[in-house]
PDB file of C-alpha atoms in Angstrom:
ATOM      1  CA  UNK A  45      -0.020  -0.102  -0.116  1.00 47.00           C
ATOM      2  CA  UNK A  46       1.294   3.280  -0.936  1.00 48.00           C
ATOM      3  CA  UNK A  47       1.327   6.244   1.628  1.00 45.00           C
ATOM      4  CA  UNK A  48       0.091   9.417  -0.131  1.00 50.00           C
ATOM      5  CA  UNK A  49       2.737  11.849   2.076  1.00 49.00           C
ATOM      6  CA  UNK A  50       1.847  15.237   0.311  1.00 53.00           C
ATOM      7  CA  UNK A  51      -2.137  14.167   1.179  1.00 55.00           C
ATOM      8  CA  UNK A  52      -1.129  14.719   4.565  1.00 59.00           C
ATOM      9  CA  UNK A  53       0.787  18.282   3.859  1.00 64.00           C
ATOM     10  CA  UNK A  54      -1.532  21.180   5.467  1.00 66.00           C
ATOM     11  CA  UNK A  55      -0.708  24.790   4.603  1.00 64.00           C
ATOM     12  CA  UNK A  56      -1.705  27.675   7.171  1.00 65.00           C
ATOM     13  CA  UNK A  57      -1.611  31.348   7.148  1.00 63.00           C
ATOM     14  CA  UNK A  58      -0.227  33.500  10.949  1.00 64.00           C
ATOM     15  CA  UNK A  59      -2.931  36.292  10.626  1.00 61.00           C
ATOM     16  CA  UNK A  60      -1.716  37.646  13.856  1.00 55.00           C
ATOM     17  CA  UNK A  61       1.860  38.053  12.689  1.00 66.00           C
ATOM     18  CA  UNK A  62       2.354  41.897  13.816  1.00 73.00           C
ATOM     19  CA  UNK A  63      -0.691  43.327  12.062  1.00 79.00           C
ATOM     20  CA  UNK A  64      -3.511  45.349  12.902  1.00 82.00           C
ATOM     21  CA  UNK A  65      -6.991  44.909  12.758  1.00 80.00           C
ATOM     22  CA  UNK A  66      -7.125  47.302  10.107  1.00 75.00           C
ATOM     23  CA  UNK A  67      -5.414  45.308   7.947  1.00 78.00           C
ATOM     24  CA  UNK A  68      -7.598  42.056   8.900  1.00 76.00           C
ATOM     25  CA  UNK A  69     -10.409  43.429   7.926  1.00 78.00           C
ATOM     26  CA  UNK A  70      -9.028  44.962   4.278  1.00 71.00           C
ATOM     27  CA  UNK A  71      -7.749  41.785   3.488  1.00 73.00           C
ATOM     28  CA  UNK A  72      -9.502  39.029   4.666  1.00 73.00           C
ATOM     29  CA  UNK A  73     -13.109  40.759   5.992  1.00 77.00           C
ATOM     30  CA  UNK A  74     -12.360  39.532   9.675  1.00 76.00           C
ATOM     31  CA  UNK A  75     -11.448  41.413  12.900  1.00 84.00           C
ATOM     32  CA  UNK A  76     -10.408  40.455  16.733  1.00 85.00           C
ATOM     33  CA  UNK A  77     -10.780  42.331  19.935  1.00 87.00           C
ATOM     34  CA  UNK A  78      -8.033  40.204  21.356  1.00 84.00           C
ATOM     35  CA  UNK A  79      -5.193  41.169  18.794  1.00 88.00           C
ATOM     36  CA  UNK A  80      -1.712  41.825  20.404  1.00 88.00           C
ATOM     37  CA  UNK A  81      -0.706  43.800  17.344  1.00 88.00           C
ATOM     38  CA  UNK A  82      -3.663  46.339  17.795  1.00 90.00           C
ATOM     39  CA  UNK A  83      -3.180  49.995  18.612  1.00 90.00           C
ATOM     40  CA  UNK A  84      -4.772  53.613  20.391  1.00 89.00           C
ATOM     41  CA  UNK A  85      -3.659  56.616  18.428  1.00 87.00           C
ATOM     42  CA  UNK A  86      -3.275  58.946  21.871  1.00 88.00           C
ATOM     43  CA  UNK A  87      -2.597  62.067  21.099  1.00 87.00           C
ATOM     44  CA  UNK A  88      -1.925  63.753  24.541  1.00 87.00           C
ATOM     45  CA  UNK A  89       1.793  63.964  26.246  1.00 92.00           C
ATOM     46  CA  UNK A  90       0.510  61.741  29.424  1.00 95.00           C
ATOM     47  CA  UNK A  91       2.671  58.279  29.925  1.00 95.00           C
ATOM     48  CA  UNK A  92       3.385  55.776  32.010  1.00 95.00           C
ATOM     49  CA  UNK A  93       6.064  54.100  33.488  1.00 94.00           C
ATOM     50  CA  UNK A  94       6.623  50.696  31.275  1.00 94.00           C
ATOM     51  CA  UNK A  95       8.560  48.404  33.731  1.00 92.00           C
ATOM     52  CA  UNK A  96       5.911  48.641  36.006  1.00 92.00           C
ATOM     53  CA  UNK A  97       3.367  48.202  33.629  1.00 94.00           C
ATOM     54  CA  UNK A  98       4.682  45.344  32.540  1.00 94.00           C
ATOM     55  CA  UNK A  99       5.480  43.848  36.119  1.00 91.00           C
ATOM     56  CA  UNK A 100       1.912  44.562  36.876  1.00 92.00           C
ATOM     57  CA  UNK A 101       0.666  42.389  34.531  1.00 93.00           C
ATOM     58  CA  UNK A 102       3.330  40.118  34.372  1.00 93.00           C
ATOM     59  CA  UNK A 103       4.186  40.402  30.689  1.00 95.00           C
ATOM     60  CA  UNK A 104       7.990  39.424  29.911  1.00 94.00           C
ATOM     61  CA  UNK A 105      10.313  39.509  26.713  1.00 93.00           C
ATOM     62  CA  UNK A 106      11.315  42.351  24.293  1.00 92.00           C
ATOM     63  CA  UNK A 107       8.868  44.918  23.098  1.00 90.00           C
ATOM     64  CA  UNK A 108       7.935  42.181  19.555  1.00 90.00           C
ATOM     65  CA  UNK A 109       8.175  39.546  21.717  1.00 92.00           C
ATOM     66  CA  UNK A 110       6.052  40.024  25.142  1.00 94.00           C
ATOM     67  CA  UNK A 111       3.806  37.623  26.447  1.00 93.00           C
ATOM     68  CA  UNK A 112       1.834  37.251  29.754  1.00 93.00           C
ATOM     69  CA  UNK A 113       4.533  34.513  32.210  1.00 91.00           C
ATOM     70  CA  UNK A 114       2.004  32.569  34.018  1.00 86.00           C
ATOM     71  CA  UNK A 115       5.535  31.592  36.375  1.00 85.00           C
ATOM     72  CA  UNK A 116       5.164  35.307  38.233  1.00 82.00           C
ATOM     73  CA  UNK A 117       1.310  35.316  39.047  1.00 75.00           C
ATOM     74  CA  UNK A 118      -0.162  34.405  41.657  1.00 72.00           C
ATOM     75  CA  UNK A 119      -2.829  31.711  41.339  1.00 68.00           C
ATOM     76  CA  UNK A 120      -5.244  32.285  38.305  1.00 66.00           C
ATOM     77  CA  UNK A 121      -4.631  35.649  36.713  1.00 74.00           C
ATOM     78  CA  UNK A 122      -7.453  35.382  33.446  1.00 86.00           C
ATOM     79  CA  UNK A 123      -7.212  39.168  32.592  1.00 92.00           C
ATOM     80  CA  UNK A 124      -4.065  39.632  30.813  1.00 94.00           C
ATOM     81  CA  UNK A 125      -5.173  38.888  27.216  1.00 94.00           C
ATOM     82  CA  UNK A 126      -3.654  40.104  23.676  1.00 93.00           C
ATOM     83  CA  UNK A 127      -5.783  43.596  24.530  1.00 95.00           C
ATOM     84  CA  UNK A 128      -3.425  43.871  27.011  1.00 96.00           C
ATOM     85  CA  UNK A 129      -0.359  42.959  25.320  1.00 96.00           C
ATOM     86  CA  UNK A 130      -1.076  45.611  23.068  1.00 95.00           C
ATOM     87  CA  UNK A 131      -1.766  47.904  25.665  1.00 95.00           C
ATOM     88  CA  UNK A 132       1.317  47.474  26.940  1.00 95.00           C
ATOM     89  CA  UNK A 133       2.876  48.400  23.009  1.00 94.00           C
ATOM     90  CA  UNK A 134       0.413  50.888  21.834  1.00 92.00           C
ATOM     91  CA  UNK A 135       0.530  53.133  25.079  1.00 96.00           C
ATOM     92  CA  UNK A 136       2.612  56.292  25.777  1.00 95.00           C
ATOM     93  CA  UNK A 137       5.756  54.872  28.091  1.00 94.00           C
ATOM     94  CA  UNK A 138       8.654  56.590  29.838  1.00 94.00           C
ATOM     95  CA  UNK A 139      11.697  54.560  31.116  1.00 89.00           C
ATOM     96  CA  UNK A 140      14.362  56.485  32.327  1.00 81.00           C
ATOM     97  CA  UNK A 141      17.968  54.674  34.006  1.00 72.00           C
ATOM     98  CA  UNK A 142      17.342  54.192  37.161  1.00 70.00           C
ATOM     99  CA  UNK A 143      14.557  56.658  37.865  1.00 79.00           C
ATOM    100  CA  UNK A 144      11.362  55.503  39.772  1.00 79.00           C
ATOM    101  CA  UNK A 145       8.169  55.978  39.115  1.00 85.00           C
ATOM    102  CA  UNK A 146       6.361  58.377  41.669  1.00 87.00           C
ATOM    103  CA  UNK A 147       3.066  57.177  42.304  1.00 87.00           C
ATOM    104  CA  UNK A 148       0.612  60.843  42.493  1.00 88.00           C
ATOM    105  CA  UNK A 149       1.980  61.384  38.955  1.00 91.00           C
ATOM    106  CA  UNK A 150       1.446  57.802  37.743  1.00 92.00           C
ATOM    107  CA  UNK A 151      -1.667  57.800  39.069  1.00 92.00           C
ATOM    108  CA  UNK A 152      -2.243  60.983  37.110  1.00 94.00           C
ATOM    109  CA  UNK A 153      -1.223  59.890  33.480  1.00 95.00           C
ATOM    110  CA  UNK A 154      -3.124  56.893  33.783  1.00 95.00           C
ATOM    111  CA  UNK A 155      -6.212  58.974  34.402  1.00 96.00           C
ATOM    112  CA  UNK A 156      -5.609  60.954  31.672  1.00 96.00           C
ATOM    113  CA  UNK A 157      -4.870  57.845  29.167  1.00 97.00           C
ATOM    114  CA  UNK A 158      -8.052  56.491  30.409  1.00 97.00           C
ATOM    115  CA  UNK A 159     -10.088  60.000  29.610  1.00 97.00           C
ATOM    116  CA  UNK A 160      -8.060  60.188  25.971  1.00 96.00           C
ATOM    117  CA  UNK A 161      -9.489  56.804  25.593  1.00 97.00           C
ATOM    118  CA  UNK A 162     -13.333  57.200  26.659  1.00 97.00           C
ATOM    119  CA  UNK A 163     -13.194  60.745  24.112  1.00 96.00           C
ATOM    120  CA  UNK A 164     -12.478  58.391  21.354  1.00 96.00           C
ATOM    121  CA  UNK A 165     -15.354  55.766  22.178  1.00 97.00           C
ATOM    122  CA  UNK A 166     -17.373  58.972  22.114  1.00 96.00           C
ATOM    123  CA  UNK A 167     -16.884  59.773  18.743  1.00 96.00           C
ATOM    124  CA  UNK A 168     -18.683  56.282  17.575  1.00 96.00           C
ATOM    125  CA  UNK A 169     -22.259  56.790  17.064  1.00 95.00           C
ATOM    126  CA  UNK A 170     -23.225  53.902  18.997  1.00 96.00           C
ATOM    127  CA  UNK A 171     -22.075  51.385  22.203  1.00 96.00           C
ATOM    128  CA  UNK A 172     -20.695  48.178  22.419  1.00 96.00           C
ATOM    129  CA  UNK A 173     -23.660  47.095  24.127  1.00 96.00           C
ATOM    130  CA  UNK A 174     -25.902  48.389  20.895  1.00 97.00           C
ATOM    131  CA  UNK A 175     -23.380  46.974  18.711  1.00 96.00           C
ATOM    132  CA  UNK A 176     -24.015  43.544  20.049  1.00 96.00           C
ATOM    133  CA  UNK A 177     -28.057  44.130  20.447  1.00 96.00           C
ATOM    134  CA  UNK A 178     -27.998  44.997  16.251  1.00 95.00           C
ATOM    135  CA  UNK A 179     -25.916  41.647  15.783  1.00 94.00           C
ATOM    136  CA  UNK A 180     -28.129  40.319  18.091  1.00 94.00           C
ATOM    137  CA  UNK A 181     -31.308  41.229  16.134  1.00 95.00           C
ATOM    138  CA  UNK A 182     -30.159  41.013  12.567  1.00 91.00           C
ATOM    139  CA  UNK A 183     -29.302  37.061  12.084  1.00 89.00           C
ATOM    140  CA  UNK A 184     -29.880  37.450   8.351  1.00 90.00           C
ATOM    141  CA  UNK A 185     -27.782  40.173   7.979  1.00 90.00           C
ATOM    142  CA  UNK A 186     -25.312  40.290   5.059  1.00 93.00           C
ATOM    143  CA  UNK A 187     -21.986  38.933   5.600  1.00 90.00           C
ATOM    144  CA  UNK A 188     -20.292  42.667   4.449  1.00 91.00           C
ATOM    145  CA  UNK A 189     -22.387  44.333   7.556  1.00 92.00           C
ATOM    146  CA  UNK A 190     -21.996  41.610  10.023  1.00 93.00           C
ATOM    147  CA  UNK A 191     -18.061  41.666   9.622  1.00 92.00           C
ATOM    148  CA  UNK A 192     -18.235  45.644   9.760  1.00 93.00           C
ATOM    149  CA  UNK A 193     -20.347  45.610  12.724  1.00 94.00           C
ATOM    150  CA  UNK A 194     -17.976  43.267  14.808  1.00 94.00           C
ATOM    151  CA  UNK A 195     -15.112  45.165  13.511  1.00 93.00           C
ATOM    152  CA  UNK A 196     -16.579  48.305  14.793  1.00 96.00           C
ATOM    153  CA  UNK A 197     -17.698  46.605  17.989  1.00 96.00           C
ATOM    154  CA  UNK A 198     -13.843  45.186  18.323  1.00 95.00           C
ATOM    155  CA  UNK A 199     -12.297  48.248  18.304  1.00 95.00           C
ATOM    156  CA  UNK A 200     -14.779  49.207  21.256  1.00 97.00           C
ATOM    157  CA  UNK A 201     -14.127  45.973  23.153  1.00 96.00           C
ATOM    158  CA  UNK A 202     -10.577  46.502  22.559  1.00 96.00           C
ATOM    159  CA  UNK A 203     -10.241  50.205  23.797  1.00 97.00           C
ATOM    160  CA  UNK A 204     -12.317  49.270  26.841  1.00 97.00           C
ATOM    161  CA  UNK A 205     -10.387  46.751  27.957  1.00 97.00           C
ATOM    162  CA  UNK A 206      -7.293  48.825  27.648  1.00 97.00           C
ATOM    163  CA  UNK A 207      -9.310  50.908  30.163  1.00 97.00           C
ATOM    164  CA  UNK A 208      -9.531  48.422  32.657  1.00 97.00           C
ATOM    165  CA  UNK A 209      -6.069  47.806  32.317  1.00 97.00           C
ATOM    166  CA  UNK A 210      -5.119  51.504  33.387  1.00 96.00           C
ATOM    167  CA  UNK A 211      -7.918  50.922  36.539  1.00 96.00           C
ATOM    168  CA  UNK A 212      -5.901  47.912  37.651  1.00 94.00           C
ATOM    169  CA  UNK A 213      -2.888  49.267  37.469  1.00 94.00           C
ATOM    170  CA  UNK A 214      -3.466  52.017  39.558  1.00 92.00           C
ATOM    171  CA  UNK A 215      -5.371  49.762  41.951  1.00 91.00           C
ATOM    172  CA  UNK A 216      -2.293  47.242  41.854  1.00 85.00           C
ATOM    173  CA  UNK A 217       0.666  49.037  42.228  1.00 77.00           C
ATOM    174  CA  UNK A 218      -0.171  53.033  42.577  1.00 58.00           C
ATOM    175  CA  UNK A 219      -2.214  52.931  45.858  1.00 59.00           C
ATOM    176  CA  UNK A 220       0.689  53.033  48.284  1.00 50.00           C
ATOM    177  CA  UNK A 221       0.585  57.163  48.225  1.00 41.00           C
ATOM    178  CA  UNK A 222       3.781  58.687  47.307  1.00 39.00           C
ATOM    179  CA  UNK A 223       6.303  56.611  47.906  1.00 38.00           C
ATOM    180  CA  UNK A 224       8.576  55.515  44.912  1.00 40.00           C
ATOM    181  CA  UNK A 225       8.595  51.559  44.550  1.00 48.00           C
ATOM    182  CA  UNK A 226      11.883  49.885  43.322  1.00 45.00           C
ATOM    183  CA  UNK A 227      12.556  49.120  39.761  1.00 45.00           C
ATOM    184  CA  UNK A 228      12.083  45.470  38.306  1.00 46.00           C
ATOM    185  CA  UNK A 229      15.024  43.351  39.492  1.00 45.00           C
ATOM    186  CA  UNK A 230      16.925  42.612  35.994  1.00 49.00           C
ATOM    187  CA  UNK A 231      17.515  46.190  35.802  1.00 51.00           C
ATOM    188  CA  UNK A 232      19.602  46.193  39.213  1.00 53.00           C
ATOM    189  CA  UNK A 233      21.324  42.544  38.074  1.00 56.00           C
ATOM    190  CA  UNK A 234      22.215  44.329  34.304  1.00 57.00           C
ATOM    191  CA  UNK A 235      23.882  47.208  36.089  1.00 58.00           C
ATOM    192  CA  UNK A 236      25.608  44.614  38.675  1.00 59.00           C
ATOM    193  CA  UNK A 237      27.211  42.586  35.843  1.00 58.00           C
ATOM    194  CA  UNK A 238      28.024  46.145  34.037  1.00 62.00           C
ATOM    195  CA  UNK A 239      29.927  46.830  37.011  1.00 63.00           C
ATOM    196  CA  UNK A 240      31.454  43.627  37.545  1.00 65.00           C
ATOM    197  CA  UNK A 241      32.523  43.532  33.681  1.00 62.00           C
ATOM    198  CA  UNK A 242      34.111  46.740  33.959  1.00 58.00           C
ATOM    199  CA  UNK A 243      36.263  45.811  36.586  1.00 62.00           C
ATOM    200  CA  UNK A 244      37.222  42.645  35.669  1.00 63.00           C
ATOM    201  CA  UNK A 245      38.733  44.400  32.380  1.00 58.00           C
ATOM    202  CA  UNK A 246      40.190  46.391  34.399  1.00 58.00           C
ATOM    203  CA  UNK A 247      42.014  43.992  36.263  1.00 60.00           C
ATOM    204  CA  UNK A 248      43.081  42.702  32.830  1.00 59.00           C
ATOM    205  CA  UNK A 249      43.966  44.981  30.561  1.00 57.00           C
ATOM    206  CA  UNK A 250      44.698  48.608  32.539  1.00 59.00           C
ATOM    207  CA  UNK A 251      42.399  50.784  34.966  1.00 57.00           C
ATOM    208  CA  UNK A 252      42.836  54.020  32.608  1.00 61.00           C
ATOM    209  CA  UNK A 253      42.363  51.948  29.788  1.00 63.00           C
ATOM    210  CA  UNK A 254      38.943  50.357  30.493  1.00 60.00           C
ATOM    211  CA  UNK A 255      37.359  52.605  32.551  1.00 62.00           C
ATOM    212  CA  UNK A 256      37.711  55.395  29.515  1.00 68.00           C
ATOM    213  CA  UNK A 257      36.404  53.152  27.263  1.00 65.00           C
ATOM    214  CA  UNK A 258      33.303  51.825  30.161  1.00 61.00           C
ATOM    215  CA  UNK A 259      32.602  56.020  29.958  1.00 66.00           C
ATOM    216  CA  UNK A 260      33.053  55.918  26.080  1.00 67.00           C
ATOM    217  CA  UNK A 261      29.981  53.473  25.471  1.00 57.00           C
ATOM    218  CA  UNK A 262      27.727  54.591  28.788  1.00 60.00           C
ATOM    219  CA  UNK A 263      28.764  51.837  30.953  1.00 58.00           C
ATOM    220  CA  UNK A 264      29.964  54.150  33.371  1.00 57.00           C
ATOM    221  CA  UNK A 265      29.512  57.826  34.282  1.00 57.00           C
ATOM    222  CA  UNK A 266      32.838  58.482  36.262  1.00 61.00           C
ATOM    223  CA  UNK A 267      35.871  56.840  36.972  1.00 58.00           C
ATOM    224  CA  UNK A 268      35.582  54.106  40.050  1.00 55.00           C
ATOM    225  CA  UNK A 269      36.107  55.028  43.248  1.00 52.00           C
ATOM    226  CA  UNK A 270      39.299  53.788  45.078  1.00 45.00           C
ATOM    227  CA  UNK A 271      36.858  51.984  47.051  1.00 41.00           C
ATOM    228  CA  UNK A 272      35.547  50.034  44.137  1.00 44.00           C
ATOM    229  CA  UNK A 273      39.111  48.968  42.826  1.00 43.00           C
ATOM    230  CA  UNK A 274      40.104  47.280  46.233  1.00 39.00           C
ATOM    231  CA  UNK A 275      37.333  44.382  45.746  1.00 41.00           C
ATOM    232  CA  UNK A 276      39.085  41.233  45.604  1.00 39.00           C
ATOM    233  CA  UNK A 277      37.574  38.871  43.155  1.00 41.00           C
ATOM    234  CA  UNK A 278      37.610  35.243  42.864  1.00 42.00           C
ATOM    235  CA  UNK A 279      40.581  33.921  40.366  1.00 40.00           C
ATOM    236  CA  UNK A 280      41.941  37.420  39.770  1.00 40.00           C
ATOM    237  CA  UNK A 281      44.852  39.342  41.574  1.00 42.00           C
ATOM    238  CA  UNK A 282      43.619  41.845  44.125  1.00 42.00           C
ATOM    239  CA  UNK A 283      43.166  45.130  42.725  1.00 40.00           C
ATOM    240  CA  UNK A 284      45.280  46.860  45.357  1.00 41.00           C
ATOM    241  CA  UNK A 285      47.786  45.169  44.407  1.00 42.00           C
ATOM    242  CA  UNK A 286      47.812  46.418  40.215  1.00 41.00           C
ATOM    243  CA  UNK A 287      46.799  49.823  41.281  1.00 40.00           C
ATOM    244  CA  UNK A 288      48.576  51.409  44.686  1.00 43.00           C
ATOM    245  CA  UNK A 289      46.789  54.489  46.049  1.00 39.00           C
TER     246      UNK A 289
END
């Protein structure tokens, strides 16, 4: 008996690879309220702290590869979906070195973004509930009309989910008053690695040369103090022997 391997092959299309709903509607005739690549055109000056927003919703990865890290969640967390991932990508954010966010300023920024989202919703002639009623009351509607209403509905559901995410963001991390919280640990580890890296290279190739090179690359702002140079590292000679004070 011959086995036809060609008959077992399948071809699929990755619809959700970095494309927005308007492209899906134009090319394929459908949309999704959970599209992680959709966006909101925010025109104001309000911005929220990127690392804090990602930390609240346990979002990991690079910007183009954001995903919900279930291992960081305590218990079941079904709030985070494609719309929240899209919010992390599309909302105006800021992140400046080791400067921590100030809760009162973050609350104000989150509320301003919520207000801008409400203004976008107000520009539609109908609400999301009204769109659902239109779809339910017209089961015989043409495919084009149904797809158009769903596209409008999905856009509203996405914006409403962003508003909910901003509200939850304030509740989870901004309710502690004007006390700045630490940034995620991954940035602290990165800074520590940079310091150790510079010390090791300084030990091997010469203090002044490597410190000047590190300053040029932005790893350091100024040369190390005498205290740092006196650190003893495993498998390396004490630095004070190489650089007597």
